[in-house]
Coordinates of C-alpha atoms and ligand atoms in Angstrom, one line a residue:
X8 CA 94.6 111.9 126.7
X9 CA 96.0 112.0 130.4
X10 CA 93.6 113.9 133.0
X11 CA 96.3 116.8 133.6
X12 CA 98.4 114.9 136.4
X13 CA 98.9 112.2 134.1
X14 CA 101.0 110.7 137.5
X15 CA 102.5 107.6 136.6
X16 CA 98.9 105.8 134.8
X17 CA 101.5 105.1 131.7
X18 CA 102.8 101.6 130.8
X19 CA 105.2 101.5 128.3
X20 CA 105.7 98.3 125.8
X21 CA 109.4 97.1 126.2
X22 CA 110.4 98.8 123.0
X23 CA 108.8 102.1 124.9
X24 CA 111.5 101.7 128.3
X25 CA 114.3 101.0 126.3
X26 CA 113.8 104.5 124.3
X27 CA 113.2 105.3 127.9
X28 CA 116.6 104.5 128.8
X29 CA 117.6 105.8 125.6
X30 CA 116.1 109.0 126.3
X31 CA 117.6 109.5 129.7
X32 CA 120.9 108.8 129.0
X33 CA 120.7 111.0 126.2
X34 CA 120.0 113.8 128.7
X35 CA 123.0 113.6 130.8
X36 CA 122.1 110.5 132.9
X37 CA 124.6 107.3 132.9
X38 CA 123.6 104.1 131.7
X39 CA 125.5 103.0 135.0
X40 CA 123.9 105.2 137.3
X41 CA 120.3 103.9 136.1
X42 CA 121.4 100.3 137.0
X43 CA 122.7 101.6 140.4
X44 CA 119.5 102.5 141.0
X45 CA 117.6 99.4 139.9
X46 CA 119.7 96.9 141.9
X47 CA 119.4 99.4 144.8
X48 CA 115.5 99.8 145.0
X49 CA 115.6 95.7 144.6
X50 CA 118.0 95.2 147.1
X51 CA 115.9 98.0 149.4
X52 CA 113.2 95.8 148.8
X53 CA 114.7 92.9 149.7
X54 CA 115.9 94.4 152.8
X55 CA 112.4 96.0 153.8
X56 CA 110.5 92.8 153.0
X57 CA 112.6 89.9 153.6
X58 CA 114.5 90.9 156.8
X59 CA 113.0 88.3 158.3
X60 CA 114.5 85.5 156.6
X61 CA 117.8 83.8 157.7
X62 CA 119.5 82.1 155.3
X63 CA 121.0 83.2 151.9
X64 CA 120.2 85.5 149.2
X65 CA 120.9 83.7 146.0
X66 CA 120.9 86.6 143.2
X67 CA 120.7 84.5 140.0
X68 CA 122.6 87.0 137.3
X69 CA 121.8 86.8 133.4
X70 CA 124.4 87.5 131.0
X71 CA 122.9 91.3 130.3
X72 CA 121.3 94.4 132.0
X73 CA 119.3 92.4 134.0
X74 CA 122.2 90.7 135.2
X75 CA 124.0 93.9 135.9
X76 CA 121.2 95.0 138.2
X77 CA 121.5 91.6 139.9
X78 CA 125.4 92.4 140.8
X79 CA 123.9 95.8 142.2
X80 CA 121.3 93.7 144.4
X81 CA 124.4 91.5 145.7
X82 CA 126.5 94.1 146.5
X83 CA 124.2 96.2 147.9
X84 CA 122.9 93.5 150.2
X85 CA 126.5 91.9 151.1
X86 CA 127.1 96.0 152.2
X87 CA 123.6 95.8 154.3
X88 CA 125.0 92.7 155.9
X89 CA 122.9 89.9 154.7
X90 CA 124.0 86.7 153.6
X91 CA 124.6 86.8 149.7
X92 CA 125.5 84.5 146.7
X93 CA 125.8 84.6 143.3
X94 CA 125.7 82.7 140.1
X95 CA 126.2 83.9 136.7
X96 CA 124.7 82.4 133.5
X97 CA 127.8 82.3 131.2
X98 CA 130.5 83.8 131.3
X99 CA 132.0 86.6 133.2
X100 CA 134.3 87.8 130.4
X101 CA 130.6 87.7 128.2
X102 CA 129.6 90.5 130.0
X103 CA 129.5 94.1 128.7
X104 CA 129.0 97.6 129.4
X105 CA 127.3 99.0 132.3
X106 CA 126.9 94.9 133.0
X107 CA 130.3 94.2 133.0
X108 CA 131.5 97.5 135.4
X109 CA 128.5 96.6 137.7
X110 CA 130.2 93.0 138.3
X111 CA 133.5 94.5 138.3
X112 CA 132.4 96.0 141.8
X113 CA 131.2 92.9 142.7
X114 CA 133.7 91.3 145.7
X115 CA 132.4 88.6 146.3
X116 CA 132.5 84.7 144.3
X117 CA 130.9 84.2 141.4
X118 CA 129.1 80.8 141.3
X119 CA 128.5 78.9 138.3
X120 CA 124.3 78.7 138.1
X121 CA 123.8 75.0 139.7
X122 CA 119.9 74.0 139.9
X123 CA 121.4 71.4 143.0
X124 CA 122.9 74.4 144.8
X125 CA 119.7 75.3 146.5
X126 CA 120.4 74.0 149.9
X127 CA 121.1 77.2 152.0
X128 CA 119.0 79.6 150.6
X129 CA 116.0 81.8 151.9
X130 CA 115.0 84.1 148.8
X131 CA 116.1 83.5 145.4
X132 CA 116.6 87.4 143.2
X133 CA 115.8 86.5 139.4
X134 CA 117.9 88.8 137.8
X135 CA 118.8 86.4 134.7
X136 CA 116.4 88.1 132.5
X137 CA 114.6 91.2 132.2
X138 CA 113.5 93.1 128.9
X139 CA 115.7 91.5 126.2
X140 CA 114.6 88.1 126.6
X141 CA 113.3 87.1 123.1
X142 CA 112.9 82.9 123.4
X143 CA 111.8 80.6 125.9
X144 CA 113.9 79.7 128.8
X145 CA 116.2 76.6 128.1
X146 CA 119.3 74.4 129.8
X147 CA 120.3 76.0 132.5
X148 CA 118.0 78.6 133.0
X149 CA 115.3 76.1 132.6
X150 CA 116.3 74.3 135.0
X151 CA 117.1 76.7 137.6
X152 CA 113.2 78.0 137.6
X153 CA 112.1 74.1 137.7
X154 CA 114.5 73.7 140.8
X155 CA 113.6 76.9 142.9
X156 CA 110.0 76.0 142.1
X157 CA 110.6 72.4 143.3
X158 CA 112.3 73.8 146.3
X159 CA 109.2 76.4 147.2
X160 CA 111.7 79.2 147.7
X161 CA 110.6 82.7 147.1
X162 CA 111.7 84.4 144.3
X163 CA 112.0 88.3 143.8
X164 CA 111.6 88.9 140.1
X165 CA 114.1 92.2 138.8
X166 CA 111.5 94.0 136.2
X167 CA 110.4 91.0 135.1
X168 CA 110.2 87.2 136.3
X169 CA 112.5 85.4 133.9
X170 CA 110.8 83.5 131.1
X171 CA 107.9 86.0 130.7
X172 CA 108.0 88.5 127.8
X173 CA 107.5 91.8 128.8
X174 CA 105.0 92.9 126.3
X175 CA 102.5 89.8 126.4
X176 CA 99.9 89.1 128.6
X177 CA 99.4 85.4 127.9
X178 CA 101.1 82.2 129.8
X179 CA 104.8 82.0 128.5
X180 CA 105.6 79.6 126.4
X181 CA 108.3 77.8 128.6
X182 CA 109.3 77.8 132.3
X183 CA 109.1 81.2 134.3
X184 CA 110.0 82.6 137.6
X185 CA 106.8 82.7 139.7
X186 CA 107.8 85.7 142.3
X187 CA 106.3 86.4 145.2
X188 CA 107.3 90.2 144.0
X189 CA 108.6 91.8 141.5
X190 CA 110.9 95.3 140.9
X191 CA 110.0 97.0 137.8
X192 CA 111.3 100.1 136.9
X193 CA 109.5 103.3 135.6
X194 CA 106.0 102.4 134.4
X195 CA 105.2 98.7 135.0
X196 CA 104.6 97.0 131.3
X197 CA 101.6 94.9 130.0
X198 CA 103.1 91.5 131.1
X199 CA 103.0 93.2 134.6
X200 CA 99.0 93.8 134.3
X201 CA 97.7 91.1 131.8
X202 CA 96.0 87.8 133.1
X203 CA 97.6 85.0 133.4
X204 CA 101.5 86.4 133.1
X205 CA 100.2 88.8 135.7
X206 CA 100.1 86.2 138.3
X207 CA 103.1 85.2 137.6
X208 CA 104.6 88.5 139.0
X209 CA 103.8 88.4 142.4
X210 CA 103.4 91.9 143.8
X211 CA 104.4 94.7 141.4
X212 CA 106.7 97.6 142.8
X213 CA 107.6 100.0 140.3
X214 CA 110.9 102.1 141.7
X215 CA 112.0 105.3 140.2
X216 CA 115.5 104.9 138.8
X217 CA 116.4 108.6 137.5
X218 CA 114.9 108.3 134.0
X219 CA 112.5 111.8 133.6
X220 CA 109.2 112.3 133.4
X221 CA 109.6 114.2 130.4
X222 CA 110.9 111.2 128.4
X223 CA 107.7 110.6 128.1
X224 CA 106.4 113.7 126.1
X225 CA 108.9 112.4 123.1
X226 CA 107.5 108.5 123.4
X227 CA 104.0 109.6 124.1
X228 CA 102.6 106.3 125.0
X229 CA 99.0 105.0 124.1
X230 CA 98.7 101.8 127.2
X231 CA 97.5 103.0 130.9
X232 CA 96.8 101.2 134.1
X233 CA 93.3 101.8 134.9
X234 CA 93.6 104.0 137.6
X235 CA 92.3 107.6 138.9
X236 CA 95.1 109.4 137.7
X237 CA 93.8 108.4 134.0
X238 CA 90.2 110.0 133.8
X239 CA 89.4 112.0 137.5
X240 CA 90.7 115.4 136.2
X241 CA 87.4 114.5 134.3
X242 CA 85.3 113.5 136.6
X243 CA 81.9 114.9 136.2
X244 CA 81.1 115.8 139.5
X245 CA 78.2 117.9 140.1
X246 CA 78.4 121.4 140.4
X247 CA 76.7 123.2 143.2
X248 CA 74.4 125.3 141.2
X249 CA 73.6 122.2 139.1
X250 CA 70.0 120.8 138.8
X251 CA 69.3 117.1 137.0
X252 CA 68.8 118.1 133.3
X253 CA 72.6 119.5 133.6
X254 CA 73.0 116.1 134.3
X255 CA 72.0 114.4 131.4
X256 CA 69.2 112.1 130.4
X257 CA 70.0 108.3 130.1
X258 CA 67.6 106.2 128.3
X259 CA 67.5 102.4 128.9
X260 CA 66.0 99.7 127.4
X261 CA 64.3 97.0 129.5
X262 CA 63.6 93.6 128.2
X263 CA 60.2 92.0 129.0
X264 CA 61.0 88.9 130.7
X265 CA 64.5 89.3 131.8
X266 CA 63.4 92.9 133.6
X267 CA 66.5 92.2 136.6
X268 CA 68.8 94.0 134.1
X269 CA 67.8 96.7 133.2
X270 CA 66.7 97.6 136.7
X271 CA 70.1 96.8 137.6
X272 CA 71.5 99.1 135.0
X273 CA 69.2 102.4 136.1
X274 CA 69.7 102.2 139.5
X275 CA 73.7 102.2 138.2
X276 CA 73.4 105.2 136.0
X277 CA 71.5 107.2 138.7
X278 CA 73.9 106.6 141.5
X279 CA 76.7 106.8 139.6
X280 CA 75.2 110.6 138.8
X281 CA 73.2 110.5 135.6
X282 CA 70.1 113.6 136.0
X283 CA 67.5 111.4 134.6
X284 CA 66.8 107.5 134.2
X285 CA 64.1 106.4 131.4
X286 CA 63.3 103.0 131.6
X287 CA 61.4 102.1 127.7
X288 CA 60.1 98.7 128.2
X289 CA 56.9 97.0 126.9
X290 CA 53.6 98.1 128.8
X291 CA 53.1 94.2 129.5
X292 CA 56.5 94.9 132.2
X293 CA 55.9 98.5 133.0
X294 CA 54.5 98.0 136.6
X295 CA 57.3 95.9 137.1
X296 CA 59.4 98.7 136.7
X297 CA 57.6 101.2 137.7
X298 CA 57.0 99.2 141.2
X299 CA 60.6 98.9 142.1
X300 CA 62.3 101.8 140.6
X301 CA 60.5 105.0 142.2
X302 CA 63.0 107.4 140.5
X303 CA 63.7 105.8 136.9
X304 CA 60.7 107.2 134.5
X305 CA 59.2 104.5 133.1
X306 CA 58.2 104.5 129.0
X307 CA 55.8 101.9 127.2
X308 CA 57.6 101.1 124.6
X309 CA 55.8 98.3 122.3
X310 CA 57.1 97.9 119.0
X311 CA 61.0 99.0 117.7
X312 CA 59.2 101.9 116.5
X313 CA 57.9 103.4 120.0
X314 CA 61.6 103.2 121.0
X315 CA 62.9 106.0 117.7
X316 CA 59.8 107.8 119.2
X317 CA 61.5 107.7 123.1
X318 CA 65.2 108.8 121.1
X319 CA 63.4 111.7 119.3
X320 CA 64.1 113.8 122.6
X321 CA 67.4 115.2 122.3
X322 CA 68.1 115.3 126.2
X323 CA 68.2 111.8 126.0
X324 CA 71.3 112.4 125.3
X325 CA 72.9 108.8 126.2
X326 CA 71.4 105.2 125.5
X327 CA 71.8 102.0 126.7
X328 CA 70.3 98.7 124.6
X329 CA 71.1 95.0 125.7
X330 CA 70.8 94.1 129.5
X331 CA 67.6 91.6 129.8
X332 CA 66.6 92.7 126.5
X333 CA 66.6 89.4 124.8
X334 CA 68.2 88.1 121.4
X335 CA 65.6 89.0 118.8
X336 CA 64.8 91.4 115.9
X337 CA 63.5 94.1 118.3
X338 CA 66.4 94.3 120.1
X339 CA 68.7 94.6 117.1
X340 CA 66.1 97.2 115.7
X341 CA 66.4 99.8 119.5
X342 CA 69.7 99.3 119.3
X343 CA 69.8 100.6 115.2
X344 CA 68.0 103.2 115.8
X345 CA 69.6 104.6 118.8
X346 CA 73.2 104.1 116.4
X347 CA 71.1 106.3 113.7
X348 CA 69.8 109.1 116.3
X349 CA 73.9 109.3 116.5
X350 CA 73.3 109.0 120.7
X351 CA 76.6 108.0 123.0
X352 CA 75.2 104.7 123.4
X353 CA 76.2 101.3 125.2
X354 CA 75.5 98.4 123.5
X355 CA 76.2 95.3 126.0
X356 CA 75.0 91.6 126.5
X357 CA 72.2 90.3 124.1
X358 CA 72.5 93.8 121.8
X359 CA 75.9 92.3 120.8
X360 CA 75.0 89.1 120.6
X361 CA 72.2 90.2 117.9
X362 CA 74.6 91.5 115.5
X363 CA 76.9 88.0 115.8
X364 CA 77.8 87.6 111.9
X365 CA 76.0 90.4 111.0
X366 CA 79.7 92.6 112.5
X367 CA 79.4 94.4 108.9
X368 CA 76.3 95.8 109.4
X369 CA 76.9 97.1 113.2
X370 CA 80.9 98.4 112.1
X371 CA 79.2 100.6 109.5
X372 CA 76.4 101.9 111.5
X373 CA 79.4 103.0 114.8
X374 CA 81.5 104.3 112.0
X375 CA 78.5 106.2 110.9
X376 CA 77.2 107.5 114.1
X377 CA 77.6 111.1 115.2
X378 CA 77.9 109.8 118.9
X379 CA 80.4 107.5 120.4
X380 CA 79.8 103.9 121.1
X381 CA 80.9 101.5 123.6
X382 CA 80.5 97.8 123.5
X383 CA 80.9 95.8 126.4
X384 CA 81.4 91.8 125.6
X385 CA 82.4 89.5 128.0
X386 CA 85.2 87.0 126.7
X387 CA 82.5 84.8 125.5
X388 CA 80.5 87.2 123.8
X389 CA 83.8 89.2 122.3
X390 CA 84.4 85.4 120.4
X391 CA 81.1 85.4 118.8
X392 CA 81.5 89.4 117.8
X393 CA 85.2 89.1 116.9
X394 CA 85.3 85.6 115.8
X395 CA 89.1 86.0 113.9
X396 CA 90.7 88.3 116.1
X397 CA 93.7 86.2 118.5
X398 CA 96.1 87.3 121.4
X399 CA 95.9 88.7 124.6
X400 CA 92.9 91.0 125.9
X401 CA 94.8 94.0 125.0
X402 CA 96.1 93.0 121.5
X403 CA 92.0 91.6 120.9
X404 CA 90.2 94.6 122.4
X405 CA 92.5 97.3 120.5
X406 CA 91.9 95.6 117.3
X407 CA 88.8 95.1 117.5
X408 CA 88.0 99.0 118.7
X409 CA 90.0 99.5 115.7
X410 CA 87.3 97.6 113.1
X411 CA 84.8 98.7 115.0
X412 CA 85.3 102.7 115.4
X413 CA 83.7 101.4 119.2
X414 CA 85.4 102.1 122.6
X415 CA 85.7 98.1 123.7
X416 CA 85.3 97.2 127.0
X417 CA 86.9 93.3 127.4
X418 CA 85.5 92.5 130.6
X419 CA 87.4 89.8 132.5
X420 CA 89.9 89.8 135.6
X421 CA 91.6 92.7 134.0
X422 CA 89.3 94.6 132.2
X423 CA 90.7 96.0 128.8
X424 CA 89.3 99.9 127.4
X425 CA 90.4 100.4 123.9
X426 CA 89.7 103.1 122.1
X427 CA 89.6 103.2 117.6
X428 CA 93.1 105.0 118.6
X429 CA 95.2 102.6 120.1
X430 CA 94.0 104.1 123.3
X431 CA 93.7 100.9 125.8
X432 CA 93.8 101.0 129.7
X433 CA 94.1 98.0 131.9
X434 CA 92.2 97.3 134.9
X435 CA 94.9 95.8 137.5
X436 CA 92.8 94.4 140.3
X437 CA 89.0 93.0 140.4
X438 CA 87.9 90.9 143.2
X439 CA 86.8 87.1 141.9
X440 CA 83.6 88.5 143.8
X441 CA 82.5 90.5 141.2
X442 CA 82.3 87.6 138.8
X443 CA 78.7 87.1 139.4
X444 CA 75.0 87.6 137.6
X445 CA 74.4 91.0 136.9
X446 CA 77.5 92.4 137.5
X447 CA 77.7 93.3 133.9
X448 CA 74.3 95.4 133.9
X449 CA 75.2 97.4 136.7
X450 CA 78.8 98.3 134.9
X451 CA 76.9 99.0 131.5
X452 CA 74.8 101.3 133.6
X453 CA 77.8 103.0 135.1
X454 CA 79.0 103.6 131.8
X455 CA 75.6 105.0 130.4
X456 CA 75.2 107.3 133.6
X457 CA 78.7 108.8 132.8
X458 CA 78.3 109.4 129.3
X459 CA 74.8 111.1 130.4
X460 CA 77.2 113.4 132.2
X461 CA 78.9 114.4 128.9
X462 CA 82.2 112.2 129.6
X463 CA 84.2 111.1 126.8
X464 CA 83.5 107.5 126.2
X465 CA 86.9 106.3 126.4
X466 CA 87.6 107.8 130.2
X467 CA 83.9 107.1 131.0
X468 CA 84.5 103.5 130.3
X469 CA 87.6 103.5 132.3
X470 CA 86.1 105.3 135.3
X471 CA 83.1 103.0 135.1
X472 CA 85.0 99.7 135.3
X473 CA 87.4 101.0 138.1
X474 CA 85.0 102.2 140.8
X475 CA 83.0 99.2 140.0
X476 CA 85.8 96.9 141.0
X477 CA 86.3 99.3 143.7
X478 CA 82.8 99.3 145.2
X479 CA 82.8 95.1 145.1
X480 CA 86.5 95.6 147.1
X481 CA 84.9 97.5 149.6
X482 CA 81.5 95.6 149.8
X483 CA 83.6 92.3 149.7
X484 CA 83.0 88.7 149.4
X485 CA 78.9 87.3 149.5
X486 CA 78.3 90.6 147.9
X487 CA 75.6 90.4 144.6
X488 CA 74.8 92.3 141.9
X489 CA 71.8 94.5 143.8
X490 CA 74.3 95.6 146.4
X491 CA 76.8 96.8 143.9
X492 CA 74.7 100.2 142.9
X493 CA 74.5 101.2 146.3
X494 CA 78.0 100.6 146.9
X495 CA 78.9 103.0 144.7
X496 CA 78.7 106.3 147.2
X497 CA 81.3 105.0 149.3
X498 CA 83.9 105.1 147.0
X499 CA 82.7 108.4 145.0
X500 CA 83.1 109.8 148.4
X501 CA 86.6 108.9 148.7
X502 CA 87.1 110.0 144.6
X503 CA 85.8 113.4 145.5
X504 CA 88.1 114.2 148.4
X505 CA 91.3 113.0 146.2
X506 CA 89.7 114.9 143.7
X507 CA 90.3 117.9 145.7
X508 CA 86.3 118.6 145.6
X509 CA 85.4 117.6 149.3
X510 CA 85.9 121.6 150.2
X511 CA 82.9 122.2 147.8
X512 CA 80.5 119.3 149.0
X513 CA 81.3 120.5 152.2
X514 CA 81.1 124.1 151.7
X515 CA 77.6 123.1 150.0
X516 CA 76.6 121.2 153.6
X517 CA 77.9 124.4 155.7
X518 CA 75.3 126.6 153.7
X519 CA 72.2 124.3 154.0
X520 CA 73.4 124.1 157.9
Ligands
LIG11 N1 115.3 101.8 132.1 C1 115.3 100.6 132.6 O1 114.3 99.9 132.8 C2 116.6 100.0 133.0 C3 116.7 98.6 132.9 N2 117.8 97.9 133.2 C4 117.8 96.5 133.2 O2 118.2 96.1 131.9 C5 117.4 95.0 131.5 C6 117.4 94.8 130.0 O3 118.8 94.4 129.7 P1 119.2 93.7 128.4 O4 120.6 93.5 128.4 O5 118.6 94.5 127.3 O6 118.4 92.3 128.3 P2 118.3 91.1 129.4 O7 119.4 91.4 130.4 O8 116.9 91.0 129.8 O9 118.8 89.9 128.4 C7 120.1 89.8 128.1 C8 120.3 88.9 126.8 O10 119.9 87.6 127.0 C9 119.7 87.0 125.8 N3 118.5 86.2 125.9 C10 117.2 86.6 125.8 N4 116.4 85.6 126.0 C11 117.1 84.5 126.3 C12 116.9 83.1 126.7 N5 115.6 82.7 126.8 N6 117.9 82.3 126.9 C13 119.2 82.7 126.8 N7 119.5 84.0 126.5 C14 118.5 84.9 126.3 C15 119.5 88.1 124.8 O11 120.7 88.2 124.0 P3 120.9 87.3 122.7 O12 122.1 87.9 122.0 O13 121.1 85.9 123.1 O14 119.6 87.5 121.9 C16 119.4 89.3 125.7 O15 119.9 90.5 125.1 C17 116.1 95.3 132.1 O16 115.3 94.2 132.2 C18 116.5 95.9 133.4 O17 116.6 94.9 134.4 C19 119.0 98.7 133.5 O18 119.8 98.0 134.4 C20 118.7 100.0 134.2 C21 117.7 100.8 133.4
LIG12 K1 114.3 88.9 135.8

């Protein structure tokens, strides 16, 4: 599942870090010693980031864990010299455990929680609730967020901004911490990725506490953050000796009016590596294509039927049907018949919005087909494919890859991948940039080009969507959709040298020389 290094892509549910913790202790580490590292990496990070600020350090302490590492973060900081208070939420005598020894080292006063006590203070630590909170904020700890939040005063969330659930992605459903930053320990979780409770975490630093990596053999977990350490081990780069048909064949389908999409989409799939580019469109749009796109074959393709002819070559080995392609019967029919050559195909834009109410029909033809497909709705088109499924990206994507049999790809400010198998990635930063025309047909194209290449569709999808946020990063704002294909060098340059390949591209330039 994990490209060999596997480093640190995980993000584990909040069930998942509590068998974490459960794990670790169970090895030999103390409960005590993993809090003394929490409140330490927050208290470092208060130290690193906020040096600047005179004034107090209010740690607001919860009556659990979370509160315990908040007694750390007091300490710790009173130790470093900085100006500290504290205030509990209940009672000291609640306290318990590893909690209740952590605020037994605690020296200094212990203030009740007072929303009015805000007068001195430069940088509020949220350490009233972490993991375990399992309602919405209320009394008191209501009205401590509404008060720092009236106040402005930063607020450094300790794994997870109070009033946000740590496993859900959508707004909470009564007052939260919004932090500037936030200390998470381990692997980050989805509330930590997930538009909109994302932004209510501020910065995410995830600090390594003691717990082993090898807890995570035992909890084997299914959620990653969409990064290079998930699919690069993968990466189909192209060998030295290779030459284009290694490179497999990507057939896309080109609409007759709309023909900026599918244009769009080759010029993806060739830069982002694919051997071969054929363009089927209708002979009416041919020189269209055929004018702009020198290196994209073009095919007239009349009726539905012309298109089963272009899939009857096997080294078309990976389709795309949708971008510009028009909601109609023939567009439902390509993309049929590429499901019943059993191609890796993309179906994306009007190809899903043909089968809206007609889900049955498409579910049965994935499930059917021999290759692997990937859908790729936007929010709007994932309602009108997926009508009855509700929650947040992740919980709608994984079920619906699950009715489908289809790798989803729920585009939006943090892209979901799901895979049939619970499988999911999320995509942790997209510029608002890249929400623009034709964005969408260059991804699909990146995805098409990769499964050309022979990747697996559920890495492919996740590779696709991260150096496609990463190109629009580097071309940055004012950029459009036709800049975003030949944006993409840049940042397979900088994937090949962390992938350890630039010896061999250079070693390839040295013998030309
Ligand atoms: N491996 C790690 O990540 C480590 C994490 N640590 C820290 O531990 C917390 C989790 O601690 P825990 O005690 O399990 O839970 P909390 O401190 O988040 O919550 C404490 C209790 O508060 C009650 N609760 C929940 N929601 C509310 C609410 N809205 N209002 C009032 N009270 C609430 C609930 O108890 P109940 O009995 O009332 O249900 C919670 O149990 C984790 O976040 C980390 O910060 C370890 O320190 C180190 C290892
Ligand atoms: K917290």
């Amino acid at each position: 599942m994990l490209s060999q290094d596997g480093s640190g892509a995980e993000i584990l549910t909040v069930e998942e870090m509590y068998s974490a913790d459960r794990l670790a202790i169970a090895g030999g580490v103390a409960g005590r010693d993993l809090m003394e590292a929490a409140g330490t990496a927050v208290a470092d990070s208060v130290l690193l980031y906020e040096s600047s600020r005179a004034g107090a350090v209010l740690v607001l302490c919860g009556p659990g864990n979370n509160g315990g590492d908040g007694f750390v973060v007091a300490r710790r900081l009173k130790a470093a010299g900085r100006a500290v208070r504290l205030a509990l939420l209940g009672d000291r005598s609640a306290l318990t455990g590893d909690a209740a020894a952590a605020a037994a080292d605690w020296d200094g006063e212990i203030e009740v929680l007072d929303p009015a006590g805000l007068e001195d203070v430069a940088l509020v630590v949220d350490a009233l609730f972490g993991a375990g909170l399992n309602r919405p904020l209320d009394g008191l700890s209501a009205a401590m967020v509404e008060a720092v939040e009236r106040a402005g005063l930063p607020v450094l969330a300790v794994d997870v901004p109070s009033g946000l659930a740590g496993d859900r992605g959508d707004a909470p459903d009564g007052p939260a911490f919004r932090a500037d930053r936030t200390v998470t320990f381990f692997r980050k979780k989805p509330a930590h990725l997930i538009v909109p409770a994302r932004f209510f975490c501020g910065d995410v630093q995830v600090a390594q506490i003691g717990i082993p990596e090898s807890v995570l053999q035992e909890i084997s977990p299914r959620l990653f953050e969409n990064s290079p350490a998930l699919w690069l081990a993968g990466f189909p780069w192209r060998p030295a000796e290779a030459h284009k048909y290694q490179a497999g064949h990507a057939l896309i389908s080109g609409g007759t009016e709309m023909t900026g999409a599918a244009q769009l989409a080759s010029r993806a799939a060739l830069r982002i590596g694919a051997g071969l580019v054929s363009l089927a469109c209708s002979p009416a749009s041919l020189p269209i294509y055929a004018l702009a796109n020198p290196s994209v074959i073009t095919l007239a393709v009349g009726a539905a039927a012309d298109f089963v002819a272009a899939l009857a070559d096997p080294r078309r080995n990976a389709v795309l049907v949708g971008p510009g392609n028009g909601v109609g019967a023939d567009t439902r029919e390509r993309a049929i018949a590429a499901l019943e050559a059993g191609r890796s195909l993309v179906l994306d834009a009007d190809a899903l919005t043909v089968f809206e109410g007609r889900t049955e029909e498409l579910f049965k033809l994935t499930a059917a087909s021999a290759g692997e497909t990937v859908l790729t709705p936007h929010d709007g088109e994932f309602r009108r494919l997926f009508p009855g499924i509700a929650g947040d990206p992740l919980e709608r994507a994984r079920v619906a890859a699950a009715q489908s049999g289809a790798i989803v790809v729920l585009k939006g400010p943090d892209t979901v991948v799901a895979a049939p198998d619970r499988r999911a990635s999320i995509n942790g930063s997209a510029p608002p940039w890249l929400a623009t025309a034709g964005t969408g047909d260059v991804l699909s194209g990146m995805i098409v080009g990769l499964l050309a290449q022979g990747m697996p569709a559920f890495l492919a999808a996740g590779a696709a969507v991260w150096i496609h946020a990463q190109a629009a990063f580097a071309f940055g704002p004012g950029m459009i959709s036709e800049d975003l294909p030949d944006a993409l060098p840049k940042v397979l340059a900088r994937l090949s040298d962390e992938a350890g390949r630039a010896v061999d591209y250079r070693k390839i330039v040295n013998n030309f020389r």
